mmCIF file of C-alpha atoms in Angstrom:
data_model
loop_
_atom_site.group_PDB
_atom_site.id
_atom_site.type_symbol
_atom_site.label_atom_id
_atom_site.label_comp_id
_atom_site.label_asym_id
_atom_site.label_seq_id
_atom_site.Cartn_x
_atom_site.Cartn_y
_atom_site.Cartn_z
ATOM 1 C CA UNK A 1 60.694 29.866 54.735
ATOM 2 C CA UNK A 2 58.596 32.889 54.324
ATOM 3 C CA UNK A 3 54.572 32.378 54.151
ATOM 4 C CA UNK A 4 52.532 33.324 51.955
ATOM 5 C CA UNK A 5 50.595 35.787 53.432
ATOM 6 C CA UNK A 6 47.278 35.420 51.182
ATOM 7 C CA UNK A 7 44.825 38.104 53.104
ATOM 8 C CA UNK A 8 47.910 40.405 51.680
ATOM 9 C CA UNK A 9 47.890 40.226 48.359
ATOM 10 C CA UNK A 10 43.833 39.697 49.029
ATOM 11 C CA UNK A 11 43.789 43.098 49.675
ATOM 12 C CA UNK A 12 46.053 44.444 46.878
ATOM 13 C CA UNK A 13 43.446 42.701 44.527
ATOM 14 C CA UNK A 14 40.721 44.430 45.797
ATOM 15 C CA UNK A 15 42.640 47.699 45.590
ATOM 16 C CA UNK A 16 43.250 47.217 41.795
ATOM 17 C CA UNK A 17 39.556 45.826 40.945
ATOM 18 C CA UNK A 18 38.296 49.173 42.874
ATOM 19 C CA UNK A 19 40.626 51.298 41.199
ATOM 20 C CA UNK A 20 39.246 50.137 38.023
ATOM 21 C CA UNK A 21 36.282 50.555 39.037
ATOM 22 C CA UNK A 22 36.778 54.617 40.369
ATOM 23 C CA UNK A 23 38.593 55.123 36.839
ATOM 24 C CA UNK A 24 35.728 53.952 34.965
ATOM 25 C CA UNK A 25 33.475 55.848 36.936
ATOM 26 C CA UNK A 26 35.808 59.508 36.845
ATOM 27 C CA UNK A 27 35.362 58.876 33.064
ATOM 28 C CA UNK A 28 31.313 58.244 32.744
ATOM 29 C CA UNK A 29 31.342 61.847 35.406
ATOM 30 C CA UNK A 30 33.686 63.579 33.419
ATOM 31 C CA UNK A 31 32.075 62.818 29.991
ATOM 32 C CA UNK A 32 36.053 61.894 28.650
ATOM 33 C CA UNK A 33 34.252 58.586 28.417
ATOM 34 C CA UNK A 34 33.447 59.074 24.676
ATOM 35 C CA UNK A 35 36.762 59.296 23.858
ATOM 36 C CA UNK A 36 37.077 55.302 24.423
ATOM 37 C CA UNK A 37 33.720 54.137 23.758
ATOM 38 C CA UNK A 38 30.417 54.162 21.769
ATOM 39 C CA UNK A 39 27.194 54.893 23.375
ATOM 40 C CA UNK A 40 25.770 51.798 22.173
ATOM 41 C CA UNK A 41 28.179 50.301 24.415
ATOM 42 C CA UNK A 42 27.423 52.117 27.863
ATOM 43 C CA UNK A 43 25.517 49.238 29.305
ATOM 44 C CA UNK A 44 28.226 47.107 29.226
ATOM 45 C CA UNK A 45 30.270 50.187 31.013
ATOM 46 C CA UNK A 46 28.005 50.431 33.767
ATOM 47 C CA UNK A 47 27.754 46.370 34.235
ATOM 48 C CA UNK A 48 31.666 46.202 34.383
ATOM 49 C CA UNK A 49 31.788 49.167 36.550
ATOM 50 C CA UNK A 50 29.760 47.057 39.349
ATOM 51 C CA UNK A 51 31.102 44.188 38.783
ATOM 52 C CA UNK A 52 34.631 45.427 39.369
ATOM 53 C CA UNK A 53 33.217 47.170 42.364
ATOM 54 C CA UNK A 54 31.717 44.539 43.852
ATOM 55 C CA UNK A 55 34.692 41.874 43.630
ATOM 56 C CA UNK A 56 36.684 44.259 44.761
ATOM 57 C CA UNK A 57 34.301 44.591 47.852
ATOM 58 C CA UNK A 58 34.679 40.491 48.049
ATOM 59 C CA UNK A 59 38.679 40.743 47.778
ATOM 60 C CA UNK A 60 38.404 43.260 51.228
ATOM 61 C CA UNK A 61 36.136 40.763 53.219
ATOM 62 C CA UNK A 62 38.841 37.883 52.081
ATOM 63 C CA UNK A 63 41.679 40.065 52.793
ATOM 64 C CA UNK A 64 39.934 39.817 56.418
ATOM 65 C CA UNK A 65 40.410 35.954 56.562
ATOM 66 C CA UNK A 66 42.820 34.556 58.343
ATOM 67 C CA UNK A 67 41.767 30.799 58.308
ATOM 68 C CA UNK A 68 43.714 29.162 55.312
ATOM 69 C CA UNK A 69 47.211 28.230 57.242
ATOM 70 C CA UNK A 70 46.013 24.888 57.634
ATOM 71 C CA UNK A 71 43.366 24.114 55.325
ATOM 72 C CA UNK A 72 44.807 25.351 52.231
ATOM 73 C CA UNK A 73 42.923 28.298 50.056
ATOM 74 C CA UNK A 74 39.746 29.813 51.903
ATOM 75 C CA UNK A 75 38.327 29.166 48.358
ATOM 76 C CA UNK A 76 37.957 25.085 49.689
ATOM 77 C CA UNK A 77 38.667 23.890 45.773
ATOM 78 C CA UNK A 78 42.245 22.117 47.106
ATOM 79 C CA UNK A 79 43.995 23.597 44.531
ATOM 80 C CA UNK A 80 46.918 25.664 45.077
ATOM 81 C CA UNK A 81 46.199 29.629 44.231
ATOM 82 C CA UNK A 82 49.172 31.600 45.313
ATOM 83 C CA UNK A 83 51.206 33.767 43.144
ATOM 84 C CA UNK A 84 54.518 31.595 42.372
ATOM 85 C CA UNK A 85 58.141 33.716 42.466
ATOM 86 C CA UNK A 86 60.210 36.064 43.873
ATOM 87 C CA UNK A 87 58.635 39.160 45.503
ATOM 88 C CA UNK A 88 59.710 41.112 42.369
ATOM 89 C CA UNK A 89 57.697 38.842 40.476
ATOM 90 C CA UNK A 90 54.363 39.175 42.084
ATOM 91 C CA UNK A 91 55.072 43.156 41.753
ATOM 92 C CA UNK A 92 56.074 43.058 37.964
ATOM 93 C CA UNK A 93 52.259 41.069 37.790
ATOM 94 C CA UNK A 94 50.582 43.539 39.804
ATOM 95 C CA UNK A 95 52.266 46.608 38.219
ATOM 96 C CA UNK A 96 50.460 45.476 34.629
ATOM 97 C CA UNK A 97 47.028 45.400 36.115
ATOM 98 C CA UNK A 98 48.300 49.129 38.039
ATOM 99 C CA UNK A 99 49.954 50.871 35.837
ATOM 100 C CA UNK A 100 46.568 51.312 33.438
ATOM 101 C CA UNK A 101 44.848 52.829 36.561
ATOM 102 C CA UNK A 102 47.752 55.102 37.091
ATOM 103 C CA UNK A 103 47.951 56.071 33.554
ATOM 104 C CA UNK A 104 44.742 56.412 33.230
ATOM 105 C CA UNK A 105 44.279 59.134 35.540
ATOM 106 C CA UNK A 106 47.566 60.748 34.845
ATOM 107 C CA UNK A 107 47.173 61.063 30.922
ATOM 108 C CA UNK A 108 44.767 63.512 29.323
ATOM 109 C CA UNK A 109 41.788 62.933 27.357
ATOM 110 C CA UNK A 110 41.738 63.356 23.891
ATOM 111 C CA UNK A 111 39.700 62.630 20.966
ATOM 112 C CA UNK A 112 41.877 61.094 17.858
ATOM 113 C CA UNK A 113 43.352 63.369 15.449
ATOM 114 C CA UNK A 114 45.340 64.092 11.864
ATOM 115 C CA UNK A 115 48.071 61.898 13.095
ATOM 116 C CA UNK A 116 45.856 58.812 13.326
ATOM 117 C CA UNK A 117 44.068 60.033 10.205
ATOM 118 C CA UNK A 118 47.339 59.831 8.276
ATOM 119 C CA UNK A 119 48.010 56.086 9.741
ATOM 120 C CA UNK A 120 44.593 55.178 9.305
ATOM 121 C CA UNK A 121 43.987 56.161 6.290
ATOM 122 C CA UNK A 122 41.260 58.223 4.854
ATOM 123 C CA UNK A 123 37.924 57.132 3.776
ATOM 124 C CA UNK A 124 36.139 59.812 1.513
ATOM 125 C CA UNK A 125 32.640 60.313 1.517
ATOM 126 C CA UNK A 126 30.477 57.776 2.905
ATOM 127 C CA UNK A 127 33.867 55.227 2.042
ATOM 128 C CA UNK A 128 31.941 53.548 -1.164
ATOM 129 C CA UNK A 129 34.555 55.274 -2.843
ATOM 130 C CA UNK A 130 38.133 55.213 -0.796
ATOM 131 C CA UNK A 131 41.560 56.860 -1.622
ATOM 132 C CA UNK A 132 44.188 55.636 0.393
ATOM 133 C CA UNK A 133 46.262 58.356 2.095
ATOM 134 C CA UNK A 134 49.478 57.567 0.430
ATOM 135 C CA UNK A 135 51.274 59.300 -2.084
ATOM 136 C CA UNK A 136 51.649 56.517 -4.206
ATOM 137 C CA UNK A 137 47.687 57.182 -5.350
ATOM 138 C CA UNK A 138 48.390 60.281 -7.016
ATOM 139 C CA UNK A 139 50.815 58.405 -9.405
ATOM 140 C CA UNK A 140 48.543 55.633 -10.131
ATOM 141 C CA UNK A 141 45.700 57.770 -10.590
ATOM 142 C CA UNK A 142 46.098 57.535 -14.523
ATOM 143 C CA UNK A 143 45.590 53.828 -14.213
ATOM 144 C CA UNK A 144 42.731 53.855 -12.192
ATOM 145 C CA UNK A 145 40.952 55.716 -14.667
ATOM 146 C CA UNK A 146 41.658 53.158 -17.476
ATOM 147 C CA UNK A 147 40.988 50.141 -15.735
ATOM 148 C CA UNK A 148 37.232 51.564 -14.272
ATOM 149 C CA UNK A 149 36.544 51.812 -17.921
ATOM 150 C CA UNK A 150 37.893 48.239 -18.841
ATOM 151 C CA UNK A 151 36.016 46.752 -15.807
ATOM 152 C CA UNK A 152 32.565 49.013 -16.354
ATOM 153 C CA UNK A 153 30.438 46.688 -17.961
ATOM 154 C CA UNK A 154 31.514 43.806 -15.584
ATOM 155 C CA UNK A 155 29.658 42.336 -12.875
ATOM 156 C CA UNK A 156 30.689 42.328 -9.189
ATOM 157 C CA UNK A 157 33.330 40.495 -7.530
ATOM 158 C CA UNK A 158 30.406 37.967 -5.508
ATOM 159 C CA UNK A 159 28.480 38.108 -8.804
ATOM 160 C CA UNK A 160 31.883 36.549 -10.470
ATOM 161 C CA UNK A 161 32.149 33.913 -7.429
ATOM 162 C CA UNK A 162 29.087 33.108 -7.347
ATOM 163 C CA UNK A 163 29.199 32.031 -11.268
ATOM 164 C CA UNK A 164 31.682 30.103 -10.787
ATOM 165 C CA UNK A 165 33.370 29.573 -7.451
ATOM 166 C CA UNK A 166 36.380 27.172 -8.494
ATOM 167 C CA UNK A 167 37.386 29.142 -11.854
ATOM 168 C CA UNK A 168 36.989 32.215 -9.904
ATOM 169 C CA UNK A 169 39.633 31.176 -6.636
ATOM 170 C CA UNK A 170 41.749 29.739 -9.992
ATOM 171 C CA UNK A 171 41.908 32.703 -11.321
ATOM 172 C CA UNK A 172 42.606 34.549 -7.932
ATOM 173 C CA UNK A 173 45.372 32.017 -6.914
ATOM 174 C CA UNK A 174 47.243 32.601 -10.405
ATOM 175 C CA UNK A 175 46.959 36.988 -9.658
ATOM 176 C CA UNK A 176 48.482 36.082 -6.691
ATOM 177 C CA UNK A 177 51.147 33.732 -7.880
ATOM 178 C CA UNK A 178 52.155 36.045 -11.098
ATOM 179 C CA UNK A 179 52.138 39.317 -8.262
ATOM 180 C CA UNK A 180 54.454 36.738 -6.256
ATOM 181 C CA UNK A 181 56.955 36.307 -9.329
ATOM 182 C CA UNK A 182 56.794 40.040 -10.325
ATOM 183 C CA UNK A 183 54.250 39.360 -13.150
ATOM 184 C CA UNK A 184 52.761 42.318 -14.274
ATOM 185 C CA UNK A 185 49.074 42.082 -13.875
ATOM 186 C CA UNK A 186 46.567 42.350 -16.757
ATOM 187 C CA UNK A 187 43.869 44.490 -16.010
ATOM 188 C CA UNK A 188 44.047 46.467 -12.773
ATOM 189 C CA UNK A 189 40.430 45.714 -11.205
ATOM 190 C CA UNK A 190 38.300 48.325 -10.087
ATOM 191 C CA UNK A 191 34.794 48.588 -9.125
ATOM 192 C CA UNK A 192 32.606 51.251 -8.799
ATOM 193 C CA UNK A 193 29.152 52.433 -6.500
ATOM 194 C CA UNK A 194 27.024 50.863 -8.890
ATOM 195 C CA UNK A 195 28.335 47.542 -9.225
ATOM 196 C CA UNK A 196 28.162 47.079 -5.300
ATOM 197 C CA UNK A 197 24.780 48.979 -4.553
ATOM 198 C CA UNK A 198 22.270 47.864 -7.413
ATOM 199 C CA UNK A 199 19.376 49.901 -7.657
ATOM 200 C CA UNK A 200 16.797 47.264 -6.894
ATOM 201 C CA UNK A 201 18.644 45.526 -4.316
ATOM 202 C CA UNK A 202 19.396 49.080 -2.327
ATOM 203 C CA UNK A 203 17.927 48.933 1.191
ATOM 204 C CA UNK A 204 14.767 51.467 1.028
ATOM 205 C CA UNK A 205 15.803 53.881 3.709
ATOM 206 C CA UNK A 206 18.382 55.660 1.635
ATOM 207 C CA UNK A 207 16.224 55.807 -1.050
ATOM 208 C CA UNK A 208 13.925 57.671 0.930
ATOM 209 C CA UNK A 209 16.366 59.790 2.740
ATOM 210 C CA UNK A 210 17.673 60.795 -0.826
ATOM 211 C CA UNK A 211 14.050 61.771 -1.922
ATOM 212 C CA UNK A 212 13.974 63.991 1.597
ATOM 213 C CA UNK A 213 17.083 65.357 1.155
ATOM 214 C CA UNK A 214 16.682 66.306 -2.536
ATOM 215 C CA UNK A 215 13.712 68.707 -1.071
ATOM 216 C CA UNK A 216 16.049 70.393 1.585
ATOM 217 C CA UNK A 217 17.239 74.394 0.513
ATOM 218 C CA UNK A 218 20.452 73.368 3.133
ATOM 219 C CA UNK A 219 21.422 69.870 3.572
ATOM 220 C CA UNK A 220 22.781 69.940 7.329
ATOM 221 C CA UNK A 221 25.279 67.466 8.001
ATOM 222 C CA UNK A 222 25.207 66.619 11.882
ATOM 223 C CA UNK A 223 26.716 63.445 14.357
ATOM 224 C CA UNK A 224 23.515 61.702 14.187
ATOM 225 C CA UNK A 225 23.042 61.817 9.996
ATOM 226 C CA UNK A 226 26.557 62.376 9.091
ATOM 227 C CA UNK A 227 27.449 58.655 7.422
ATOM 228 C CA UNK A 228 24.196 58.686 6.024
ATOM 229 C CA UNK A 229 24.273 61.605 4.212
ATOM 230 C CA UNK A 230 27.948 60.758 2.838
ATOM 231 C CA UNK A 231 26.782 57.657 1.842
ATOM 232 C CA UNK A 232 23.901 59.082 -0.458
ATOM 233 C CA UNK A 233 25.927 61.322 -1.774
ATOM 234 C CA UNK A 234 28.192 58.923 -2.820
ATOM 235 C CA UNK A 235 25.507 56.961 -5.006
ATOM 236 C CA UNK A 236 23.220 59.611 -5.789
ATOM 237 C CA UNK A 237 26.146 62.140 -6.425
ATOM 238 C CA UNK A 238 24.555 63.871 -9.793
ATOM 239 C CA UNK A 239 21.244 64.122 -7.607
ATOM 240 C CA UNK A 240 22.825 66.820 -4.809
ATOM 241 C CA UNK A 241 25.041 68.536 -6.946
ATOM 242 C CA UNK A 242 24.640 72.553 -6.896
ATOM 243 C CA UNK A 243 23.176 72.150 -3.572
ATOM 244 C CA UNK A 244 24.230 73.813 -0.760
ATOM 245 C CA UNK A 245 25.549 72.257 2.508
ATOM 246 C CA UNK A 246 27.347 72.917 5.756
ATOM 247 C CA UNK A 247 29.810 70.557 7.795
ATOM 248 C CA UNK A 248 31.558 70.316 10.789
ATOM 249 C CA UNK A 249 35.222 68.756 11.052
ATOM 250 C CA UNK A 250 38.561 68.571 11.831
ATOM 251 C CA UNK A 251 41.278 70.101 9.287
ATOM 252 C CA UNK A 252 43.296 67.134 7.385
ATOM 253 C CA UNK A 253 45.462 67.576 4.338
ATOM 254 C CA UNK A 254 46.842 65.181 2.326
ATOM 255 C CA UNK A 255 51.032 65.392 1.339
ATOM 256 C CA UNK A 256 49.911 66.382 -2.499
ATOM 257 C CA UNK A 257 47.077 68.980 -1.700
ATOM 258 C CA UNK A 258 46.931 72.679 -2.950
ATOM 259 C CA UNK A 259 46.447 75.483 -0.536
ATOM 260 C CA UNK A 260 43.042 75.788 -1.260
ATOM 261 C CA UNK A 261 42.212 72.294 -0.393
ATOM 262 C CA UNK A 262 41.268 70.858 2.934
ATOM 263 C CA UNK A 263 39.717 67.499 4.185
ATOM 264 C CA UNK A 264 36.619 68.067 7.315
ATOM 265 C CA UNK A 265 37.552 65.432 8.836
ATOM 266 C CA UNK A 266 35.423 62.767 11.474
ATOM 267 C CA UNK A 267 36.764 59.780 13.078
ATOM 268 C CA UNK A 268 33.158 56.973 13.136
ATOM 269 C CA UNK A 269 33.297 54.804 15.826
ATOM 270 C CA UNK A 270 31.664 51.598 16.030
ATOM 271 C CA UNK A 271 32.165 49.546 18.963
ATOM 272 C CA UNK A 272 35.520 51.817 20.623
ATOM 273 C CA UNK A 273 38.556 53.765 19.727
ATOM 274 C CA UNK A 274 40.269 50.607 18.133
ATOM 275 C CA UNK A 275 38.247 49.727 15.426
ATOM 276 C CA UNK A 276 37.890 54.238 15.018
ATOM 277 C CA UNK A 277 38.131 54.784 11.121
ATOM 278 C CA UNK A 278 38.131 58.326 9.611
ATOM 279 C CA UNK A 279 35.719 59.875 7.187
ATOM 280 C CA UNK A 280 36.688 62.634 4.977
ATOM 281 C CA UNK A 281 34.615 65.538 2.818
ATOM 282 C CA UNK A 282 36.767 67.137 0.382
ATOM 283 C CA UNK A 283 36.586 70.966 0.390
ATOM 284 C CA UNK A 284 37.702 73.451 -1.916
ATOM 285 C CA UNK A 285 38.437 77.252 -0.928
ATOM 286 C CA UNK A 286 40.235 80.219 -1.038
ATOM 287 C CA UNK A 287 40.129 80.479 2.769
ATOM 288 C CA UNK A 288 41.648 76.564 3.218
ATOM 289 C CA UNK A 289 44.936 78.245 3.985
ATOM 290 C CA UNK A 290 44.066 79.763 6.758
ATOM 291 C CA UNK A 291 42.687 77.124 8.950
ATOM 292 C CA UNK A 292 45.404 75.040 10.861
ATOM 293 C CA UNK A 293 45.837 70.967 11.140
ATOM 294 C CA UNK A 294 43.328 69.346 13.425
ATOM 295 C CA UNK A 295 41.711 72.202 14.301
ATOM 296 C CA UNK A 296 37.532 72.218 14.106
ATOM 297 C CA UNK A 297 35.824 74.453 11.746
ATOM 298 C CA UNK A 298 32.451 74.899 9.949
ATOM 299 C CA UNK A 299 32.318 74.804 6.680
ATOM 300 C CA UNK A 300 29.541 76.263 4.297
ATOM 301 C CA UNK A 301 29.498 75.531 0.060
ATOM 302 C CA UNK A 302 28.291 74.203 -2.848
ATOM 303 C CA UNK A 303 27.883 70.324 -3.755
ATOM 304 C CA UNK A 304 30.164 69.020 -6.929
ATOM 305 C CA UNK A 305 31.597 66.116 -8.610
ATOM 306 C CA UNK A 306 34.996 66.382 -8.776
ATOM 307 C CA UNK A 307 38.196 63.349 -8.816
ATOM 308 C CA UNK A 308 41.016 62.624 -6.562
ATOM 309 C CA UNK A 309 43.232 60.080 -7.268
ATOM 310 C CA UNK A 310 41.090 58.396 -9.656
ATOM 311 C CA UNK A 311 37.980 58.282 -7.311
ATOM 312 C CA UNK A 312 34.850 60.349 -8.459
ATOM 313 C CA UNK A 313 33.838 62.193 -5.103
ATOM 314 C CA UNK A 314 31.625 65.169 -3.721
ATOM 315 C CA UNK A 315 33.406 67.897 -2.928
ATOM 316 C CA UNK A 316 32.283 71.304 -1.793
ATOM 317 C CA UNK A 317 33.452 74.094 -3.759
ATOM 318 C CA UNK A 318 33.657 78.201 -2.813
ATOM 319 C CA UNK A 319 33.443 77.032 1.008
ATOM 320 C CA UNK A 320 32.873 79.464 3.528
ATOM 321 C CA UNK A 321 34.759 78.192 6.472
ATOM 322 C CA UNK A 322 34.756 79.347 10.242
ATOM 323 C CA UNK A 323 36.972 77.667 13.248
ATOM 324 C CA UNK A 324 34.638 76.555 15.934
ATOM 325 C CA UNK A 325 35.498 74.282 19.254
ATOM 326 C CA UNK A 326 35.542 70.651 19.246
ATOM 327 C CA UNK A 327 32.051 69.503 19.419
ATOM 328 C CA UNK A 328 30.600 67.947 22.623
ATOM 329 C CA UNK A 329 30.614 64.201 20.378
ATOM 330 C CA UNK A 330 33.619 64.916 17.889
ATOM 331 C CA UNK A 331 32.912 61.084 16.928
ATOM 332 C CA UNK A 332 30.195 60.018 14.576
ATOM 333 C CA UNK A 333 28.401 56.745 14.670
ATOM 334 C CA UNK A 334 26.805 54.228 12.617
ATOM 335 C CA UNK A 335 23.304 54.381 12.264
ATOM 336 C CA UNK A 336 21.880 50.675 12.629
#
């Protein structure tokens, strides 16, 4: 019977914890890194860039060890620690811990585009205020209208719990039993800005920044400000309309748009690419048409109210747009 040659595979470990370790760093050098991750997040980047590097440095000085024939595992725990199969076993384990290195390195870096936005999902404005990106919206727009009227007066859906918590979870479970039997629901629910962002309850900072921004000839919508100027603007719409602003984004249409309408476009990233969602400014002009899918551009217009699919929104009107490059951070980020 074969033996298990443990300083071996010993020193295949070590060659996939440094490999992790060398892609992590080729990203941080080559600045792809905020493709993947948030900058909030770098410490952690750097602590499991050394720690890779330093096991793997352990896995070498082990793969130097002999002593283990008779004793067992060098570890000294008694317990039994080699791989169990076939050789082609131990290489289909190995080759999932190898293959992200390899791809890594191989594939290109890329920020997230229109494709992703149309799976996502966008989320207009600052998102108080969301249109799915299905076509299905533009159908039902009708009814949204109707039932934001019906439900205007009402209070919020944790005012409503917290009223009554059993006759409100009654009330849910028999929506969801009638939608389960093909019922046709009563009243369509909807819920505006105001009834989730009260006035007095409305943290103080956006107040402020709506007071500042109120003053500005230009508002100037950058990485670092960008969700909290769309947010504003969603619940102090009627305060920044006629005003002038400029935008940067990528080019994202939805299946029912004219050719004079266009989406700039930012993917906000909170923690890393997989929880990405996308953030969309609706802009109307005559110069829409001429600027491709996914590609960057600036855009310069006028603040107004206007509706899409049911959803009153800011949209910039008589936009001057220009293509630009990608910008150095094509993600925006929270600001906490």
């Amino acid at each position: 019977m074969r033996q298990y040659d443990s300083s071996f595979h010993a020193y295949i470990q070590s060659i996939i914890l440094i490999g992790f370790a060398l892609l992590i760093l080729w990203l941080i050098l080559s600045g792809n890194i905020i493709y993947y991750i948030a900058p909030k997040m770098m410490p952690f980047v750097y602590f499991a860039l050394a720690t890779f590097f330093i096991l793997g440095i352990v896995q070498i000085f082990r793969s130097t060890k002999n002593d283990d024939h008779e004793h067992g595992e060098a570890c000294g725990c008694g317990h039994d620690h080699k791989i169990p199969g076939p050789p082609l076993v131990k290489l289909a384990i190995y080759s999932v811990f190898s293959l992200p290195i390899l791809l890594g390195f191989i594939l290109p870096d890329r920020a997230l585009d229109g494709e992703m936005a149309a799976n996502r999902g966008i989320m207009y404005g600052g998102g108080q205020a969301q249109a799915v990106s299905t076509p299905e919206n533009s159908e039902t727009a009708d009814e949204v209208d109707d039932s934001a009227e019906i439900n205007e007066n009402e209070g919020s859906l944790a005012d409503a719990y917290l009223e009554d918590p059993e006759g409100y979870m009654e009330n849910l479970e028999k929506e969801i039993s009638g939608q389960q039997k093909g019922e046709p629901e009563d009243v369509d629910e909807h819920y505006t800005v105001e009834d989730i962002y009260d006035q007095d309850a409305f943290d103080q900072y956006f107040v402020e920044l709506a007071k500042k921004l109120e003053h500005e000839d230009v508002i100037t919508v950058t990485e670092e400000n960008y969700l909290d100027i769309m947010t504003v603007m969603d619940i102090h719409l009627d305060t920044f309309v006629g005003k002038e602003i400029e935008i940067i984004g990528f080019a994202y249409r939805e299946p029912d748009f004219d050719d004079h309408q266009l989406v700039a476009a930012r993917f906000s990233m909170t923690c890393c690419a997989a929880d990405a969602g996308v953030y969309g400014t609706l802009i109307d002009s005559n110069e829409a048409a001429q600027i491709e899918d996914d590609s960057w551009f600036h855009a310069y217009g006028t603040i107004d109210a206007d509706k899409y699919n049911g959803q009153r929104l800011p949209v910039i009107h008589n936009a001057e747009l220009t293509e630009v490059e990608e910008p150095d951070s094509p993600y925006v980020y929270p600001s906490f």
